[in-house]
Amino acid sequence: MWGPLSPPMRCPSCGNENRAGSLFCQQCGTRLQATEAQGAKARCGRCGGENRPDMRFCVHCGNNLQAQAPAQVPAPQTAPDPQPASVRPQPQQAVAPAPTPVSSQPAVGRDTAVAPAGPVCWRCRGVGDVGSEFCKFCGARYSEGSADPTPSAPAERASHPTAVATVTKSADAASASHQIVSIRKDGTDGAAYPLSAEQTDFGRSDGDVVLEDDPYLSPRHFRVLRRGGDWFLRDLRSVNGVYVRLRGTHVLEQGAMILIGQQVLRFELLDEDELPLGPARSDGCLVFGTPEVPAFARLVQYTTEGVGRDVHYLYRDETVLGRETGDIVFTDDPFLSRRHAVLRFDRTQKRATLEDQGSSNGTCARLRGEHALRVGDHFRVGRHLFRFDPVGAS
């Protein structure tokens, strides 16, 4: 964490002086991390891996870098200056210490967080300095998005690098009541990330927890924050989103993204001009064909190419999705259960819902806005599967 006496960081492109701890220049958007802290590494006390000095957790094993004791470097031993035998050292005169000037400004304690009321970034929700044009955390230009002019609460800003505060490392780790646990491919628990601050950001290159090995993560992907004693999960406008595992019945809105197994599906209600046209006539005769079944929506399968491939129209009030049994099956997906999930539609209320059918890997929906976390909640981000737990539960 950056201390209150850290020197400013000068931008190599425009020469602007930025607050210590800034990742991007607030005048031109140039990345500062690589120029100011190049070569400086923080070594993990558990696995010995090297990390950036601003990281809170080791990217190799998940160890809390702030909780480990700093390495003690012994002071170099210097030999005393030899005194000539014929010269007697002169006694030093005592010099009275200069009086300490008394400032008229109130003192800022080391436990006091000073958070200026600056602009809030529309991309990562970080609080910048007054008068800045670019976000110092993600480099976004404030004018390109609809930024919230109201800064976040001081409690949420306390964990940001802009907050002038000194937190004891041991107290920082001990204060964590909950954690985010990474789940390995074999289902066992991996690294655990204690949530010791009011908010913790995860990303591929920026944030409190950096997961550099996942190419599907955005630079600053999602945030876990505490508000009023509760914990919330928020997507930071990432490219691939955050998928939360469903508990019970989930209401599907227009454009909702669904994840079952390896299948990414988009739910789309049909527009009025796509509804059935009714029986067709030609030369005064009804056209002969397959009986018409009115559809109400469709599921579009999205691939890694970024485009839709297969389209499945929904006709029934209850549509079952699975690997072997159901109305829509994906026989080549080993992560799907035989009967995985069911999609229901109430035609009178025009309301669609999705419910998991006790599958092994669950059914997930892409997060919109914030999600109130409950103990045991699972959510998928890129290649990573996480679980929200109390500290010491795993």
CSV table of N, CA, C and O in Angstrom, one decimal, residues 122-180:
chain,number,residue,atom,x,y,z
A,122,TRP,N,-16.1,5.4,-15.2
A,122,TRP,CA,-17.3,4.6,-15.7
A,122,TRP,C,-16.9,3.2,-16.0
A,122,TRP,O,-17.8,2.3,-16.0
A,123,ARG,N,-15.6,2.9,-16.1
A,123,ARG,CA,-15.2,1.5,-16.4
A,123,ARG,C,-15.0,0.7,-15.2
A,123,ARG,O,-15.5,-0.4,-15.0
A,124,CYS,N,-14.0,1.2,-14.3
A,124,CYS,CA,-13.6,0.4,-13.1
A,124,CYS,C,-14.2,0.9,-11.8
A,124,CYS,O,-13.9,0.3,-10.8
A,125,ARG,N,-14.9,2.1,-11.9
A,125,ARG,CA,-15.5,2.7,-10.7
A,125,ARG,C,-14.5,3.2,-9.7
A,125,ARG,O,-14.8,3.5,-8.5
A,126,GLY,N,-13.2,3.4,-10.1
A,126,GLY,CA,-12.2,3.9,-9.3
A,126,GLY,C,-12.4,5.5,-9.1
A,126,GLY,O,-12.9,6.1,-10.0
A,127,VAL,N,-12.0,6.0,-8.0
A,127,VAL,CA,-12.1,7.4,-7.7
A,127,VAL,C,-10.8,8.1,-8.1
A,127,VAL,O,-9.7,7.8,-7.5
A,128,GLY,N,-10.9,9.1,-9.0
A,128,GLY,CA,-9.7,9.8,-9.4
A,128,GLY,C,-9.5,11.1,-8.7
A,128,GLY,O,-10.3,11.5,-7.8
A,129,ASP,N,-8.5,11.9,-9.1
A,129,ASP,CA,-8.3,13.2,-8.5
A,129,ASP,C,-9.0,14.3,-9.3
A,129,ASP,O,-9.4,14.2,-10.5
A,130,VAL,N,-9.3,15.4,-8.6
A,130,VAL,CA,-10.1,16.5,-9.1
A,130,VAL,C,-9.3,17.1,-10.3
A,130,VAL,O,-8.1,17.3,-10.2
A,131,GLY,N,-9.9,17.3,-11.4
A,131,GLY,CA,-9.3,17.9,-12.6
A,131,GLY,C,-8.7,17.0,-13.6
A,131,GLY,O,-8.1,17.4,-14.6
A,132,SER,N,-8.6,15.7,-13.3
A,132,SER,CA,-8.0,14.7,-14.1
A,132,SER,C,-8.9,14.3,-15.3
A,132,SER,O,-10.1,14.4,-15.2
A,133,GLU,N,-8.3,14.0,-16.4
A,133,GLU,CA,-9.0,13.6,-17.6
A,133,GLU,C,-9.0,12.1,-17.8
A,133,GLU,O,-9.9,11.6,-18.5
A,134,PHE,N,-8.1,11.4,-17.3
A,134,PHE,CA,-8.0,9.9,-17.4
A,134,PHE,C,-8.0,9.2,-16.1
A,134,PHE,O,-7.5,9.8,-15.1
A,135,CYS,N,-8.5,8.0,-16.0
A,135,CYS,CA,-8.5,7.2,-14.8
A,135,CYS,C,-7.1,6.7,-14.6
A,135,CYS,O,-6.5,6.2,-15.5
A,136,LYS,N,-6.6,6.8,-13.3
A,136,LYS,CA,-5.3,6.4,-13.0
A,136,LYS,C,-5.2,4.9,-12.7
A,136,LYS,O,-4.1,4.4,-12.5
A,137,PHE,N,-6.4,4.2,-12.7
A,137,PHE,CA,-6.4,2.8,-12.4
A,137,PHE,C,-6.5,1.9,-13.7
A,137,PHE,O,-5.9,0.9,-13.8
A,138,CYS,N,-7.3,2.4,-14.6
A,138,CYS,CA,-7.5,1.6,-15.9
A,138,CYS,C,-7.2,2.4,-17.1
A,138,CYS,O,-7.2,1.8,-18.2
A,139,GLY,N,-6.9,3.7,-17.0
A,139,GLY,CA,-6.5,4.5,-18.2
A,139,GLY,C,-7.7,5.0,-19.0
A,139,GLY,O,-7.5,5.6,-20.1
A,140,ALA,N,-8.9,4.8,-18.6
A,140,ALA,CA,-10.1,5.2,-19.4
A,140,ALA,C,-10.3,6.7,-19.3
A,140,ALA,O,-10.0,7.3,-18.3
A,141,ARG,N,-10.7,7.3,-20.5
A,141,ARG,CA,-11.0,8.7,-20.5
A,141,ARG,C,-12.4,8.9,-19.9
A,141,ARG,O,-13.4,8.3,-20.3
A,142,TYR,N,-12.5,9.9,-19.0
A,142,TYR,CA,-13.7,10.1,-18.3
A,142,TYR,C,-14.8,10.5,-19.2
A,142,TYR,O,-16.0,10.2,-19.1
A,143,SER,N,-14.5,11.3,-20.3
A,143,SER,CA,-15.5,11.9,-21.2
A,143,SER,C,-16.1,10.8,-22.1
A,143,SER,O,-17.1,11.1,-22.7
A,144,GLU,N,-15.5,9.6,-22.2
A,144,GLU,CA,-16.0,8.6,-23.1
A,144,GLU,C,-17.1,7.8,-22.5
A,144,GLU,O,-17.8,7.0,-23.3
A,145,GLY,N,-17.3,7.8,-21.2
A,145,GLY,CA,-18.4,7.1,-20.6
A,145,GLY,C,-19.3,7.9,-19.7
A,145,GLY,O,-19.0,9.1,-19.5
A,146,SER,N,-20.4,7.3,-19.3
A,146,SER,CA,-21.3,8.0,-18.4
A,146,SER,C,-20.8,7.8,-17.0
A,146,SER,O,-21.3,6.9,-16.3
A,147,ALA,N,-19.9,8.6,-16.6
A,147,ALA,CA,-19.3,8.5,-15.2
A,147,ALA,C,-20.3,9.0,-14.2
A,147,ALA,O,-21.0,10.0,-14.4
A,148,ASP,N,-20.3,8.4,-13.0
A,148,ASP,CA,-21.1,8.8,-11.9
A,148,ASP,C,-20.4,10.0,-11.3
A,148,ASP,O,-19.3,9.9,-10.7
A,149,PRO,N,-21.0,11.2,-11.3
A,149,PRO,CA,-20.3,12.4,-10.7
A,149,PRO,C,-20.2,12.3,-9.2
A,149,PRO,O,-19.5,13.1,-8.6
A,150,THR,N,-21.0,11.4,-8.6
A,150,THR,CA,-20.9,11.3,-7.1
A,150,THR,C,-19.9,10.3,-6.7
A,150,THR,O,-20.0,9.2,-7.1
A,151,PRO,N,-18.8,10.7,-5.9
A,151,PRO,CA,-17.8,9.8,-5.5
A,151,PRO,C,-18.4,8.7,-4.6
A,151,PRO,O,-19.5,8.9,-4.0
A,152,SER,N,-17.7,7.5,-4.6
A,152,SER,CA,-18.2,6.5,-3.7
A,152,SER,C,-18.0,6.8,-2.3
A,152,SER,O,-17.3,7.8,-1.9
A,153,ALA,N,-18.5,6.0,-1.4
A,153,ALA,CA,-18.4,6.3,0.0
A,153,ALA,C,-17.0,6.2,0.5
A,153,ALA,O,-16.2,5.4,0.0
A,154,PRO,N,-16.6,6.9,1.5
A,154,PRO,CA,-15.2,6.8,2.0
A,154,PRO,C,-14.8,5.4,2.5
A,154,PRO,O,-13.7,5.0,2.3
A,155,ALA,N,-15.8,4.7,3.0
A,155,ALA,CA,-15.5,3.3,3.4
A,155,ALA,C,-15.1,2.4,2.2
A,155,ALA,O,-14.2,1.6,2.3
A,156,GLU,N,-15.6,2.7,1.0
A,156,GLU,CA,-15.3,1.9,-0.1
A,156,GLU,C,-13.9,2.4,-0.7
A,156,GLU,O,-13.2,1.6,-1.4
A,157,ARG,N,-13.6,3.6,-0.5
A,157,ARG,CA,-12.3,4.1,-1.1
A,157,ARG,C,-11.1,3.8,-0.2
A,157,ARG,O,-10.0,4.0,-0.6
A,158,ALA,N,-11.4,3.3,1.0
A,158,ALA,CA,-10.3,3.2,2.0
A,158,ALA,C,-9.2,2.2,1.5
A,158,ALA,O,-8.1,2.3,1.8
A,159,SER,N,-9.6,1.2,0.7
A,159,SER,CA,-8.7,0.2,0.2
A,159,SER,C,-8.0,0.6,-1.1
A,159,SER,O,-7.2,-0.2,-1.6
A,160,HIS,N,-8.4,1.7,-1.7
A,160,HIS,CA,-7.8,2.1,-3.0
A,160,HIS,C,-6.5,2.7,-2.8
A,160,HIS,O,-6.2,3.3,-1.7
A,161,PRO,N,-5.6,2.6,-3.7
A,161,PRO,CA,-4.3,3.3,-3.6
A,161,PRO,C,-4.3,4.8,-3.3
A,161,PRO,O,-3.4,5.3,-2.9
A,162,THR,N,-5.4,5.4,-3.7
A,162,THR,CA,-5.5,6.9,-3.5
A,162,THR,C,-5.7,7.2,-2.0
A,162,THR,O,-5.5,8.3,-1.6
A,163,ALA,N,-6.2,6.3,-1.2
A,163,ALA,CA,-6.5,6.6,0.2
A,163,ALA,C,-5.2,6.7,1.0
A,163,ALA,O,-4.3,5.8,0.9
A,164,VAL,N,-5.0,7.8,1.7
A,164,VAL,CA,-3.8,8.0,2.4
A,164,VAL,C,-4.0,7.4,3.8
A,164,VAL,O,-4.6,7.9,4.7
A,165,ALA,N,-3.6,6.1,3.9
A,165,ALA,CA,-3.8,5.4,5.1
A,165,ALA,C,-2.7,4.3,5.2
A,165,ALA,O,-2.2,3.9,4.2
A,166,THR,N,-2.3,4.0,6.4
A,166,THR,CA,-1.4,2.9,6.7
A,166,THR,C,-2.0,1.8,7.5
A,166,THR,O,-2.6,2.1,8.6
A,167,VAL,N,-2.1,0.7,6.9
A,167,VAL,CA,-2.8,-0.5,7.6
A,167,VAL,C,-1.7,-1.5,8.0
A,167,VAL,O,-0.8,-1.8,7.2
A,168,THR,N,-1.8,-1.9,9.2
A,168,THR,CA,-0.8,-2.9,9.7
A,168,THR,C,-1.0,-4.2,9.0
A,168,THR,O,-2.2,-4.7,8.8
A,169,LYS,N,0.0,-4.8,8.5
A,169,LYS,CA,-0.1,-6.0,7.7
A,169,LYS,C,-0.7,-7.1,8.5
A,169,LYS,O,-1.6,-7.8,7.9
A,170,SER,N,-0.3,-7.3,9.7
A,170,SER,CA,-0.9,-8.5,10.4
A,170,SER,C,-2.4,-8.2,10.7
A,170,SER,O,-3.2,-9.1,10.7
A,171,ALA,N,-2.7,-6.9,11.0
A,171,ALA,CA,-4.1,-6.6,11.3
A,171,ALA,C,-5.0,-6.7,10.1
A,171,ALA,O,-6.1,-7.0,10.1
A,172,ASP,N,-4.3,-6.4,8.9
A,172,ASP,CA,-5.1,-6.4,7.6
A,172,ASP,C,-5.5,-7.8,7.3
A,172,ASP,O,-6.6,-8.1,6.9
A,173,ALA,N,-4.6,-8.8,7.6
A,173,ALA,CA,-5.0,-10.2,7.3
A,173,ALA,C,-6.0,-10.7,8.4
A,173,ALA,O,-6.9,-11.5,8.1
A,174,ALA,N,-5.8,-10.3,9.6
A,174,ALA,CA,-6.6,-10.8,10.7
A,174,ALA,C,-8.0,-10.3,10.6
A,174,ALA,O,-9.0,-10.9,11.2
A,175,SER,N,-8.2,-9.1,9.9
A,175,SER,CA,-9.5,-8.5,9.9
A,175,SER,C,-10.5,-9.1,8.9
A,175,SER,O,-11.6,-8.8,8.8
A,176,ALA,N,-9.9,-10.1,8.0
A,176,ALA,CA,-10.8,-10.7,7.0
A,176,ALA,C,-11.8,-11.7,7.6
A,176,ALA,O,-11.4,-12.6,8.3
A,177,SER,N,-13.0,-11.5,7.3
A,177,SER,CA,-14.1,-12.4,7.8
A,177,SER,C,-14.5,-13.4,6.7
A,177,SER,O,-15.0,-14.4,7.0
A,178,HIS,N,-14.3,-13.0,5.4
A,178,HIS,CA,-14.7,-13.8,4.3
A,178,HIS,C,-13.6,-13.9,3.3
A,178,HIS,O,-12.7,-13.1,3.3
A,179,GLN,N,-13.7,-14.8,2.4
A,179,GLN,CA,-12.7,-15.0,1.4
A,179,GLN,C,-13.3,-15.5,0.1
A,179,GLN,O,-14.4,-16.0,0.1
A,180,ILE,N,-12.5,-15.4,-1.0
A,180,ILE,CA,-12.9,-15.9,-2.3
A,180,ILE,C,-11.9,-17.1,-2.5
A,180,ILE,O,-10.7,-16.9,-2.5
